[in-house]
PDB file of C-alpha atoms and ligand atoms in Angstrom:
ATOM      1  CA  MET V1331     -13.491  39.597 -21.011  1.00 42.00           C
ATOM      2  CA  VAL V1332     -12.934  36.913 -18.681  1.00 44.00           C
ATOM      3  CA  SER V1333     -10.093  37.287 -16.622  1.00 49.00           C
ATOM      4  CA  PHE V1334      -7.966  34.199 -16.059  1.00 55.00           C
ATOM      5  CA  PHE V1335      -5.947  35.974 -13.595  1.00 56.00           C
ATOM      6  CA  LYS V1336      -9.011  37.291 -11.001  1.00 64.00           C
ATOM      7  CA  LYS V1337      -8.467  36.872  -7.799  1.00 70.00           C
ATOM      8  CA  ASN V1338     -10.421  37.197  -4.652  1.00 74.00           C
ATOM      9  CA  ASP V1339      -9.127  39.382  -1.760  1.00 73.00           C
ATOM     10  CA  LYS V1340      -7.800  36.461   0.276  1.00 71.00           C
ATOM     11  CA  ASP V1341      -5.555  35.543  -2.342  1.00 73.00           C
ATOM     12  CA  LYS V1342      -4.347  39.240  -3.005  1.00 71.00           C
ATOM     13  CA  ILE V1343      -3.543  39.571   0.667  1.00 67.00           C
ATOM     14  CA  GLU V1344      -1.570  36.161   0.899  1.00 72.00           C
ATOM     15  CA  GLU V1345       0.387  37.214  -2.363  1.00 71.00           C
ATOM     16  CA  LYS V1346       1.149  40.692  -1.062  1.00 71.00           C
ATOM     17  CA  ASP V1347       2.439  38.925   2.076  1.00 68.00           C
ATOM     18  CA  ILE V1348       4.656  36.714   0.124  1.00 72.00           C
ATOM     19  CA  LYS V1349       5.897  39.656  -1.924  1.00 70.00           C
ATOM     20  CA  GLU V1350       6.704  41.787   1.026  1.00 65.00           C
ATOM     21  CA  ASN V1351       8.431  39.097   3.096  1.00 69.00           C
ATOM     22  CA  ASN V1352      11.958  38.496   1.667  1.00 73.00           C
ATOM     23  CA  ILE V1353      11.717  34.661   1.552  1.00 85.00           C
ATOM     24  CA  ASP V1354      15.194  33.370   1.679  1.00 89.00           C
ATOM     25  CA  ILE V1355      15.273  29.414   1.917  1.00 93.00           C
ATOM     26  CA  THR V1356      18.900  28.921   0.822  1.00 89.00           C
ATOM     27  CA  LYS V1357      19.830  29.258   4.661  1.00 87.00           C
ATOM     28  CA  GLY V1358      17.803  26.393   6.083  1.00 88.00           C
ATOM     29  CA  ASN V1359      17.017  22.802   5.074  1.00 95.00           C
ATOM     30  CA  ILE V1360      14.855  21.965   1.878  1.00 97.00           C
ATOM     31  CA  PRO V1361      12.638  19.198   2.841  1.00 98.00           C
ATOM     32  CA  SER V1362      13.280  15.907   1.122  1.00 98.00           C
ATOM     33  CA  HIS V1363       9.971  14.795   0.540  1.00 98.00           C
ATOM     34  CA  ILE V1364       6.918  17.395  -0.575  1.00 98.00           C
ATOM     35  CA  ALA V1365       3.432  16.053  -0.951  1.00 98.00           C
ATOM     36  CA  ILE V1366       0.889  18.278  -2.397  1.00 98.00           C
ATOM     37  CA  ILE V1367      -3.195  18.259  -2.303  1.00 98.00           C
ATOM     38  CA  MET V1368      -3.306  20.224  -5.842  1.00 98.00           C
ATOM     39  CA  ASP V1369      -6.956  21.640  -4.793  1.00 98.00           C
ATOM     40  CA  GLY V1370      -9.226  24.468  -5.919  1.00 98.00           C
ATOM     41  CA  ASN V1371      -9.097  23.829  -9.814  1.00 98.00           C
ATOM     42  CA  GLY V1372     -12.830  23.558 -10.072  1.00 98.00           C
ATOM     43  CA  ARG V1373     -13.407  26.721  -7.842  1.00 98.00           C
ATOM     44  CA  TRP V1374     -10.586  28.560 -10.021  1.00 98.00           C
ATOM     45  CA  ALA V1375     -12.460  27.743 -13.377  1.00 98.00           C
ATOM     46  CA  LYS V1376     -15.952  28.335 -11.432  1.00 97.00           C
ATOM     47  CA  GLU V1377     -14.902  32.106 -10.617  1.00 97.00           C
ATOM     48  CA  ARG V1378     -14.038  32.509 -14.201  1.00 97.00           C
ATOM     49  CA  ASN V1379     -17.390  31.175 -15.727  1.00 97.00           C
ATOM     50  CA  LEU V1380     -15.355  28.376 -17.324  1.00 97.00           C
ATOM     51  CA  PRO V1381     -16.002  24.534 -17.129  1.00 97.00           C
ATOM     52  CA  ARG V1382     -14.219  22.829 -14.109  1.00 97.00           C
ATOM     53  CA  TYR V1383     -12.075  21.013 -16.741  1.00 96.00           C
ATOM     54  CA  MET V1384     -10.559  24.265 -17.536  1.00 98.00           C
ATOM     55  CA  GLY V1385      -9.354  24.709 -13.973  1.00 98.00           C
ATOM     56  CA  HIS V1386      -7.496  21.014 -13.944  1.00 98.00           C
ATOM     57  CA  LYS V1387      -5.996  22.096 -17.606  1.00 98.00           C
ATOM     58  CA  ALA V1388      -4.444  25.716 -15.537  1.00 98.00           C
ATOM     59  CA  GLY V1389      -3.493  23.119 -12.966  1.00 98.00           C
ATOM     60  CA  VAL V1390      -1.371  20.991 -15.160  1.00 98.00           C
ATOM     61  CA  GLU V1391       0.711  24.506 -15.922  1.00 98.00           C
ATOM     62  CA  THR V1392       1.352  24.650 -12.053  1.00 98.00           C
ATOM     63  CA  ILE V1393       2.498  21.062 -12.094  1.00 98.00           C
ATOM     64  CA  ARG V1394       5.030  21.978 -14.758  1.00 98.00           C
ATOM     65  CA  GLU V1395       6.497  24.852 -12.694  1.00 98.00           C
ATOM     66  CA  ILE V1396       6.075  23.226  -9.441  1.00 98.00           C
ATOM     67  CA  VAL V1397       7.938  20.172 -10.468  1.00 98.00           C
ATOM     68  CA  LYS V1398      10.757  22.383 -12.408  1.00 97.00           C
ATOM     69  CA  GLU V1399      11.208  24.166  -9.100  1.00 97.00           C
ATOM     70  CA  CYS V1400      11.434  21.148  -6.876  1.00 98.00           C
ATOM     71  CA  SER V1401      13.958  19.636  -9.120  1.00 98.00           C
ATOM     72  CA  LYS V1402      15.995  22.956  -8.794  1.00 97.00           C
ATOM     73  CA  LEU V1403      15.748  23.069  -5.202  1.00 97.00           C
ATOM     74  CA  GLY V1404      17.225  19.372  -4.664  1.00 97.00           C
ATOM     75  CA  VAL V1405      13.580  18.085  -3.194  1.00 98.00           C
ATOM     76  CA  LYS V1406      14.252  14.319  -3.346  1.00 98.00           C
ATOM     77  CA  TYR V1407      10.510  13.424  -3.603  1.00 98.00           C
ATOM     78  CA  LEU V1408       7.512  15.010  -4.807  1.00 98.00           C
ATOM     79  CA  THR V1409       4.056  13.192  -4.515  1.00 98.00           C
ATOM     80  CA  LEU V1410       0.966  15.201  -5.933  1.00 98.00           C
ATOM     81  CA  TYR V1411      -2.548  14.160  -5.212  1.00 98.00           C
ATOM     82  CA  ALA V1412      -3.922  13.647  -8.614  1.00 98.00           C
ATOM     83  CA  PHE V1413      -6.735  11.508  -8.481  1.00 98.00           C
ATOM     84  CA  SER V1414      -8.073   9.672  -5.257  1.00 98.00           C
ATOM     85  CA  THR V1415     -10.164   6.582  -5.246  1.00 98.00           C
ATOM     86  CA  GLU V1416     -13.252   8.783  -4.164  1.00 98.00           C
ATOM     87  CA  ASN V1417     -12.773  10.898  -7.529  1.00 98.00           C
ATOM     88  CA  TRP V1418     -14.493   8.201  -9.500  1.00 98.00           C
ATOM     89  CA  LYS V1419     -17.787   9.697  -7.844  1.00 98.00           C
ATOM     90  CA  ARG V1420     -17.268  12.965 -10.079  1.00 97.00           C
ATOM     91  CA  PRO V1421     -19.050  13.403 -13.358  1.00 96.00           C
ATOM     92  CA  LYS V1422     -18.047  11.117 -16.162  1.00 97.00           C
ATOM     93  CA  ASP V1423     -16.964  13.847 -18.192  1.00 97.00           C
ATOM     94  CA  GLU V1424     -14.692  15.298 -15.598  1.00 97.00           C
ATOM     95  CA  VAL V1425     -13.264  11.928 -15.016  1.00 98.00           C
ATOM     96  CA  SER V1426     -12.543  11.371 -18.571  1.00 98.00           C
ATOM     97  CA  ALA V1427     -11.119  14.867 -19.091  1.00 98.00           C
ATOM     98  CA  LEU V1428      -8.775  14.401 -16.141  1.00 98.00           C
ATOM     99  CA  MET V1429      -7.525  10.933 -17.595  1.00 98.00           C
ATOM    100  CA  LYS V1430      -6.963  12.709 -20.917  1.00 98.00           C
ATOM    101  CA  LEU V1431      -5.300  15.510 -19.314  1.00 98.00           C
ATOM    102  CA  LEU V1432      -2.611  12.711 -17.395  1.00 98.00           C
ATOM    103  CA  VAL V1433      -2.041  11.197 -21.220  1.00 98.00           C
ATOM    104  CA  GLN V1434      -1.287  14.511 -22.482  1.00 98.00           C
ATOM    105  CA  TYR V1435       0.948  15.482 -19.807  1.00 98.00           C
ATOM    106  CA  LEU V1436       3.056  12.479 -19.948  1.00 98.00           C
ATOM    107  CA  ARG V1437       3.238  12.623 -23.893  1.00 98.00           C
ATOM    108  CA  LYS V1438       4.336  16.037 -23.773  1.00 97.00           C
ATOM    109  CA  GLU V1439       6.460  16.181 -21.032  1.00 97.00           C
ATOM    110  CA  VAL V1440       8.502  13.082 -20.489  1.00 98.00           C
ATOM    111  CA  LYS V1441      11.232  13.989 -22.630  1.00 98.00           C
ATOM    112  CA  GLU V1442      12.151  17.050 -20.696  1.00 97.00           C
ATOM    113  CA  LEU V1443      11.357  15.169 -17.150  1.00 98.00           C
ATOM    114  CA  TYR V1444      13.493  12.553 -18.288  1.00 98.00           C
ATOM    115  CA  GLU V1445      16.553  15.663 -19.327  1.00 97.00           C
ATOM    116  CA  ASN V1446      15.985  16.964 -16.116  1.00 97.00           C
ATOM    117  CA  ASN V1447      17.030  13.771 -14.441  1.00 98.00           C
ATOM    118  CA  VAL V1448      13.401  12.961 -13.004  1.00 98.00           C
ATOM    119  CA  ILE V1449      11.678   9.665 -12.281  1.00 98.00           C
ATOM    120  CA  VAL V1450       8.274   9.449 -13.054  1.00 98.00           C
ATOM    121  CA  ASN V1451       6.818   6.860 -10.500  1.00 98.00           C
ATOM    122  CA  THR V1452       3.135   6.300  -9.488  1.00 98.00           C
ATOM    123  CA  ILE V1453       1.424   5.321  -6.440  1.00 98.00           C
ATOM    124  CA  GLY V1454      -2.499   3.873  -6.087  1.00 98.00           C
ATOM    125  CA  ASP V1455      -4.186   1.260  -7.515  1.00 97.00           C
ATOM    126  CA  ILE V1456      -3.185   2.245 -11.242  1.00 97.00           C
ATOM    127  CA  GLU V1457      -4.708  -0.967 -12.670  1.00 95.00           C
ATOM    128  CA  ARG V1458      -7.834   0.556 -12.430  1.00 96.00           C
ATOM    129  CA  LEU V1459      -6.946   3.519 -15.010  1.00 98.00           C
ATOM    130  CA  PRO V1460      -7.879   3.656 -18.312  1.00 98.00           C
ATOM    131  CA  ASP V1461      -5.523   1.331 -20.388  1.00 98.00           C
ATOM    132  CA  LEU V1462      -3.785   3.984 -21.982  1.00 98.00           C
ATOM    133  CA  CYS V1463      -3.028   5.922 -18.697  1.00 98.00           C
ATOM    134  CA  VAL V1464      -1.547   2.763 -17.357  1.00 98.00           C
ATOM    135  CA  LYS V1465       0.551   2.290 -20.713  1.00 98.00           C
ATOM    136  CA  GLU V1466       1.718   5.883 -20.721  1.00 98.00           C
ATOM    137  CA  LEU V1467       2.672   5.716 -16.993  1.00 98.00           C
ATOM    138  CA  GLN V1468       4.574   2.360 -17.375  1.00 98.00           C
ATOM    139  CA  SER V1469       6.412   3.872 -20.570  1.00 98.00           C
ATOM    140  CA  ALA V1470       7.295   7.187 -18.684  1.00 98.00           C
ATOM    141  CA  TYR V1471       8.525   5.194 -15.686  1.00 98.00           C
ATOM    142  CA  ASP V1472      10.539   2.908 -17.785  1.00 98.00           C
ATOM    143  CA  LYS V1473      11.988   5.871 -19.829  1.00 98.00           C
ATOM    144  CA  THR V1474      13.072   7.772 -16.334  1.00 98.00           C
ATOM    145  CA  LYS V1475      13.496   4.910 -14.107  1.00 98.00           C
ATOM    146  CA  ASP V1476      17.317   5.179 -14.063  1.00 98.00           C
ATOM    147  CA  ASN V1477      17.361   8.853 -13.385  1.00 98.00           C
ATOM    148  CA  THR V1478      19.168   9.831 -10.160  1.00 98.00           C
ATOM    149  CA  GLY V1479      17.169  13.164  -9.449  1.00 98.00           C
ATOM    150  CA  LEU V1480      13.581  14.001  -8.041  1.00 98.00           C
ATOM    151  CA  THR V1481      11.244  11.313  -7.816  1.00 98.00           C
ATOM    152  CA  LEU V1482       7.959  12.623  -9.159  1.00 98.00           C
ATOM    153  CA  ASN V1483       5.198  10.343  -7.589  1.00 98.00           C
ATOM    154  CA  LEU V1484       1.889  10.753  -9.187  1.00 98.00           C
ATOM    155  CA  ALA V1485      -0.821   9.655  -6.602  1.00 98.00           C
ATOM    156  CA  LEU V1486      -3.474   7.881  -8.894  1.00 98.00           C
ATOM    157  CA  ASN V1487      -6.573   6.094  -7.850  1.00 98.00           C
ATOM    158  CA  TYR V1488      -4.962   6.604  -4.603  1.00 98.00           C
ATOM    159  CA  GLY V1489      -6.469   6.493  -1.172  1.00 98.00           C
ATOM    160  CA  GLY V1490      -4.934   6.190   2.152  1.00 98.00           C
ATOM    161  CA  ARG V1491      -7.434   3.564   3.668  1.00 98.00           C
ATOM    162  CA  ASP V1492      -7.340   1.503   0.395  1.00 98.00           C
ATOM    163  CA  GLU V1493      -3.698   1.333   0.548  1.00 98.00           C
ATOM    164  CA  ILE V1494      -3.573   0.471   4.496  1.00 98.00           C
ATOM    165  CA  ILE V1495      -6.348  -2.073   3.903  1.00 98.00           C
ATOM    166  CA  THR V1496      -4.069  -3.653   0.923  1.00 97.00           C
ATOM    167  CA  ALA V1497      -0.930  -3.701   3.270  1.00 98.00           C
ATOM    168  CA  VAL V1498      -2.951  -5.575   5.921  1.00 98.00           C
ATOM    169  CA  LYS V1499      -4.115  -8.128   3.298  1.00 98.00           C
ATOM    170  CA  ASN V1500      -0.679  -8.572   2.003  1.00 98.00           C
ATOM    171  CA  ILE V1501       0.912  -8.960   5.437  1.00 98.00           C
ATOM    172  CA  TYR V1502      -1.872 -11.287   6.602  1.00 98.00           C
ATOM    173  CA  LYS V1503      -1.258 -13.820   3.428  1.00 98.00           C
ATOM    174  CA  ASP V1504       2.858 -13.535   3.930  1.00 98.00           C
ATOM    175  CA  ILE V1505       2.214 -14.697   7.456  1.00 98.00           C
ATOM    176  CA  LYS V1506      -0.095 -17.690   6.040  1.00 98.00           C
ATOM    177  CA  GLU V1507       2.530 -18.559   3.691  1.00 98.00           C
ATOM    178  CA  GLY V1508       5.296 -18.524   6.208  1.00 98.00           C
ATOM    179  CA  LYS V1509       6.905 -15.447   4.431  1.00 98.00           C
ATOM    180  CA  LEU V1510       6.516 -13.129   7.750  1.00 98.00           C
ATOM    181  CA  LYS V1511       6.178 -13.779  11.048  1.00 98.00           C
ATOM    182  CA  GLU V1512       3.869 -11.988  13.313  1.00 97.00           C
ATOM    183  CA  GLU V1513       6.654 -10.551  15.757  1.00 97.00           C
ATOM    184  CA  GLU V1514       8.669  -9.007  12.392  1.00 97.00           C
ATOM    185  CA  ILE V1515       5.567  -6.555  12.149  1.00 97.00           C
ATOM    186  CA  ASN V1516       6.796  -2.861  13.014  1.00 97.00           C
ATOM    187  CA  ASN V1517       6.596   0.737  11.698  1.00 97.00           C
ATOM    188  CA  ASP V1518       9.082  -0.612   8.996  1.00 97.00           C
ATOM    189  CA  THR V1519       7.425  -3.569   7.821  1.00 97.00           C
ATOM    190  CA  MET V1520       3.930  -1.876   7.165  1.00 97.00           C
ATOM    191  CA  SER V1521       5.776   0.880   5.562  1.00 97.00           C
ATOM    192  CA  ASN V1522       7.184  -1.685   3.162  1.00 98.00           C
ATOM    193  CA  TYR V1523       3.922  -3.174   2.405  1.00 98.00           C
ATOM    194  CA  LEU V1524       2.651   0.328   1.333  1.00 98.00           C
ATOM    195  CA  TYR V1525       2.761   2.187  -2.165  1.00 98.00           C
ATOM    196  CA  THR V1526       5.358   4.279  -0.809  1.00 98.00           C
ATOM    197  CA  LYS V1527       8.065   1.576  -0.123  1.00 98.00           C
ATOM    198  CA  GLY V1528      11.344   2.565  -0.024  1.00 97.00           C
ATOM    199  CA  ILE V1529      10.176   6.339  -0.107  1.00 98.00           C
ATOM    200  CA  GLU V1530      10.913   8.504   3.190  1.00 97.00           C
ATOM    201  CA  ASP V1531       7.667  10.031   4.622  1.00 98.00           C
ATOM    202  CA  PRO V1532       6.623  13.387   3.609  1.00 98.00           C
ATOM    203  CA  ASP V1533       8.403  16.186   5.465  1.00 98.00           C
ATOM    204  CA  LEU V1534       5.962  18.737   4.200  1.00 98.00           C
ATOM    205  CA  ILE V1535       2.200  18.546   3.024  1.00 98.00           C
ATOM    206  CA  ILE V1536       0.907  21.511   1.032  1.00 98.00           C
ATOM    207  CA  ARG V1537      -2.797  21.962   0.422  1.00 98.00           C
ATOM    208  CA  PRO V1538      -3.966  25.075  -1.296  1.00 98.00           C
ATOM    209  CA  SER V1539      -7.052  26.442  -2.072  1.00 96.00           C
ATOM    210  CA  GLY V1540      -8.277  27.085   1.621  1.00 95.00           C
ATOM    211  CA  GLU V1541      -9.572  23.614   2.610  1.00 95.00           C
ATOM    212  CA  GLN V1542      -7.860  22.107   5.649  1.00 95.00           C
ATOM    213  CA  ARG V1543      -8.188  18.378   5.572  1.00 96.00           C
ATOM    214  CA  LEU V1544      -6.031  15.404   4.485  1.00 97.00           C
ATOM    215  CA  SER V1545      -8.731  13.881   2.267  1.00 97.00           C
ATOM    216  CA  ASN V1546      -7.690  10.271   2.788  1.00 98.00           C
ATOM    217  CA  PHE V1547      -3.730  11.387   1.565  1.00 98.00           C
ATOM    218  CA  LEU V1548      -0.885   9.500   2.954  1.00 98.00           C
ATOM    219  CA  LEU V1549      -2.987   8.456   6.331  1.00 98.00           C
ATOM    220  CA  TRP V1550       0.333   6.154   7.425  1.00 98.00           C
ATOM    221  CA  GLN V1551       3.289   8.434   5.980  1.00 98.00           C
ATOM    222  CA  CYS V1552       2.117  11.674   7.314  1.00 97.00           C
ATOM    223  CA  ALA V1553       2.056  11.041  10.801  1.00 97.00           C
ATOM    224  CA  TYR V1554       4.905  13.343  11.700  1.00 97.00           C
ATOM    225  CA  SER V1555       4.693  15.592   8.529  1.00 98.00           C
ATOM    226  CA  GLU V1556       4.252  19.243   8.775  1.00 98.00           C
ATOM    227  CA  PHE V1557       1.123  20.739   7.483  1.00 98.00           C
ATOM    228  CA  TRP V1558       1.104  23.776   5.315  1.00 98.00           C
ATOM    229  CA  TYR V1559      -2.366  25.424   3.882  1.00 97.00           C
ATOM    230  CA  SER V1560      -2.923  28.589   1.914  1.00 96.00           C
ATOM    231  CA  HIS V1561      -6.276  30.215   0.113  1.00 96.00           C
ATOM    232  CA  ILE V1562      -4.331  30.404  -3.398  1.00 96.00           C
ATOM    233  CA  LYS V1563      -6.026  28.076  -5.643  1.00 98.00           C
ATOM    234  CA  TRP V1564      -3.979  25.293  -7.405  1.00 98.00           C
ATOM    235  CA  PRO V1565      -3.812  27.207 -10.856  1.00 98.00           C
ATOM    236  CA  ASP V1566      -2.847  30.373  -9.409  1.00 97.00           C
ATOM    237  CA  PHE V1567      -0.084  28.419  -6.974  1.00 97.00           C
ATOM    238  CA  ARG V1568       3.738  29.634  -8.272  1.00 96.00           C
ATOM    239  CA  LYS V1569       6.834  28.791  -6.868  1.00 95.00           C
ATOM    240  CA  GLU V1570       7.003  31.747  -4.627  1.00 94.00           C
ATOM    241  CA  HIS V1571       4.035  29.864  -2.532  1.00 96.00           C
ATOM    242  CA  LEU V1572       6.256  26.834  -2.492  1.00 97.00           C
ATOM    243  CA  HIS V1573       9.145  28.875  -1.272  1.00 96.00           C
ATOM    244  CA  LYS V1574       7.004  30.357   1.290  1.00 95.00           C
ATOM    245  CA  ALA V1575       5.855  26.889   2.402  1.00 97.00           C
ATOM    246  CA  ILE V1576       9.488  25.720   2.629  1.00 97.00           C
ATOM    247  CA  TYR V1577      10.576  28.911   4.627  1.00 95.00           C
ATOM    248  CA  ASP V1578       7.510  28.214   7.174  1.00 94.00           C
ATOM    249  CA  TYR V1579       8.481  24.703   7.115  1.00 96.00           C
ATOM    250  CA  GLN V1580      12.165  25.803   7.799  1.00 96.00           C
ATOM    251  CA  ASN V1581      10.905  27.644  10.865  1.00 93.00           C
ATOM    252  CA  ARG V1582       9.032  24.874  12.451  1.00 93.00           C
ATOM    253  CA  ASP V1583      10.435  22.756  15.287  1.00 91.00           C
ATOM    254  CA  ARG V1584      10.028  19.165  14.353  1.00 90.00           C
ATOM    255  CA  ARG V1585      10.206  16.950  17.722  1.00 92.00           C
ATOM    256  CA  PHE V1586       8.676  13.782  16.534  1.00 91.00           C
ATOM    257  CA  GLY V1587       7.015  13.174  19.994  1.00 90.00           C
ATOM    258  CA  ALA V1588      10.207  13.713  22.030  1.00 93.00           C
ATOM    259  CA  VAL V1589      11.559  16.832  24.082  1.00 89.00           C
ATOM    260  CA  LYS V1590      14.355  18.888  22.801  1.00 77.00           C
TER     261      LYS V1590
HETATM  262  C1  LIG E2875      -8.484  18.846  -7.017  1.00 94.72           C
HETATM  263  O1  LIG E2875      -9.752  20.080  -7.403  1.00 94.72           O
HETATM  264  C2  LIG E2875      -8.221  18.551  -8.114  1.00 94.72           C
HETATM  265  C3  LIG E2875      -8.082  17.285  -8.622  1.00 94.72           C
HETATM  266  C4  LIG E2875      -8.894  16.123  -8.190  1.00 94.72           C
HETATM  267  C5  LIG E2875      -7.340  16.995 -10.168  1.00 94.72           C
HETATM  268  C6  LIG E2875      -5.722  17.262 -10.059  1.00 94.72           C
HETATM  269  C7  LIG E2875      -5.280  17.204 -11.182  1.00 94.72           C
HETATM  270  C8  LIG E2875      -4.744  17.959 -12.131  1.00 94.72           C
HETATM  271  C9  LIG E2875      -4.495  19.139 -11.362  1.00 94.72           C
HETATM  272  C10 LIG E2875      -4.493  17.583 -13.512  1.00 94.72           C
HETATM  273  C11 LIG E2875      -4.225  16.268 -13.803  1.00 94.72           C
HETATM  274  C12 LIG E2875      -3.174  15.505 -13.453  1.00 94.72           C
HETATM  275  C13 LIG E2875      -1.843  15.333 -14.099  1.00 94.72           C
HETATM  276  C14 LIG E2875      -1.101  14.653 -13.443  1.00 94.72           C
HETATM  277  C15 LIG E2875      -1.576  15.913 -15.332  1.00 94.72           C
HETATM  278  P1  LIG E2875     -10.974  20.145  -7.451  1.00 94.72           P
HETATM  279  O2  LIG E2875     -11.313  19.833  -8.458  1.00 94.72           O
HETATM  280  O3  LIG E2875     -11.358  19.360  -6.210  1.00 94.72           O
HETATM  281  O4  LIG E2875     -11.024  21.860  -6.951  1.00 94.72           O
HETATM  282  P2  LIG E2875     -12.370  22.141  -6.314  1.00 94.72           P
HETATM  283  O5  LIG E2875     -12.281  21.747  -4.902  1.00 94.72           O
HETATM  284  O6  LIG E2875     -12.308  23.626  -6.118  1.00 94.72           O
HETATM  285  O7  LIG E2875     -14.037  21.725  -7.185  1.00 94.72           O
END
């Protein structure tokens, strides 16, 4: 029988470590903005001889748990990297499966997200997504936009380089049209031209699955973010792993380039 909970040795060691260490995150600061690269779905499925799609499907269950937990902990922003500008290079059926999962997730979850005071927002060039996705995303935003709790940013057709290029083009256009002066360009101006306008930079970036790279995620915004990696693949990622990431974050010394 195929075990859905098969774990490799690295995962087991990590889980043991998390269980054995008494992790108390109530004494430190909860990061305001957590951003997650939800990686490892494909490998999770492969280990179980399942199609890659099943890994993404299992990954949606993790999204549910982590959104709930972030909301409970008082995190202000949770940004999930769900589909990058490069993910179009994947096989067509995987791309359409991902789009379908997105629509299903929104249709099924929006009511509960609304009741949990969550705002459903997107970052990325969403106009290129299938019409149905755009429609459901817009509807989810309209329904939840007046909430005051966690903002869930779904990064879709998102790429950090694409975001910066778009910002530069818009800055150039505004200068040409006399709406902006060259001397007004600074860090804050640049931030205001990004998809994340009005959203504070991520404090903590989490990447499960063992890969240690940024993959074109929040390139401008992560200048001073803390990074946390884990061998656990996204479908196996649980709130205990989130707690461990937050606990480690709380024990880091953030100096922002200055001396204490
Ligand atoms: C990366 O794992 C994961 C993705 C590119 C997609 C993430 C999407 C979901 C979890 C579900 C759909 C999203 C929503 C918001 C409902 P990978 O496939 O690259 O894993 P691998 O590196 O093991 O192949």
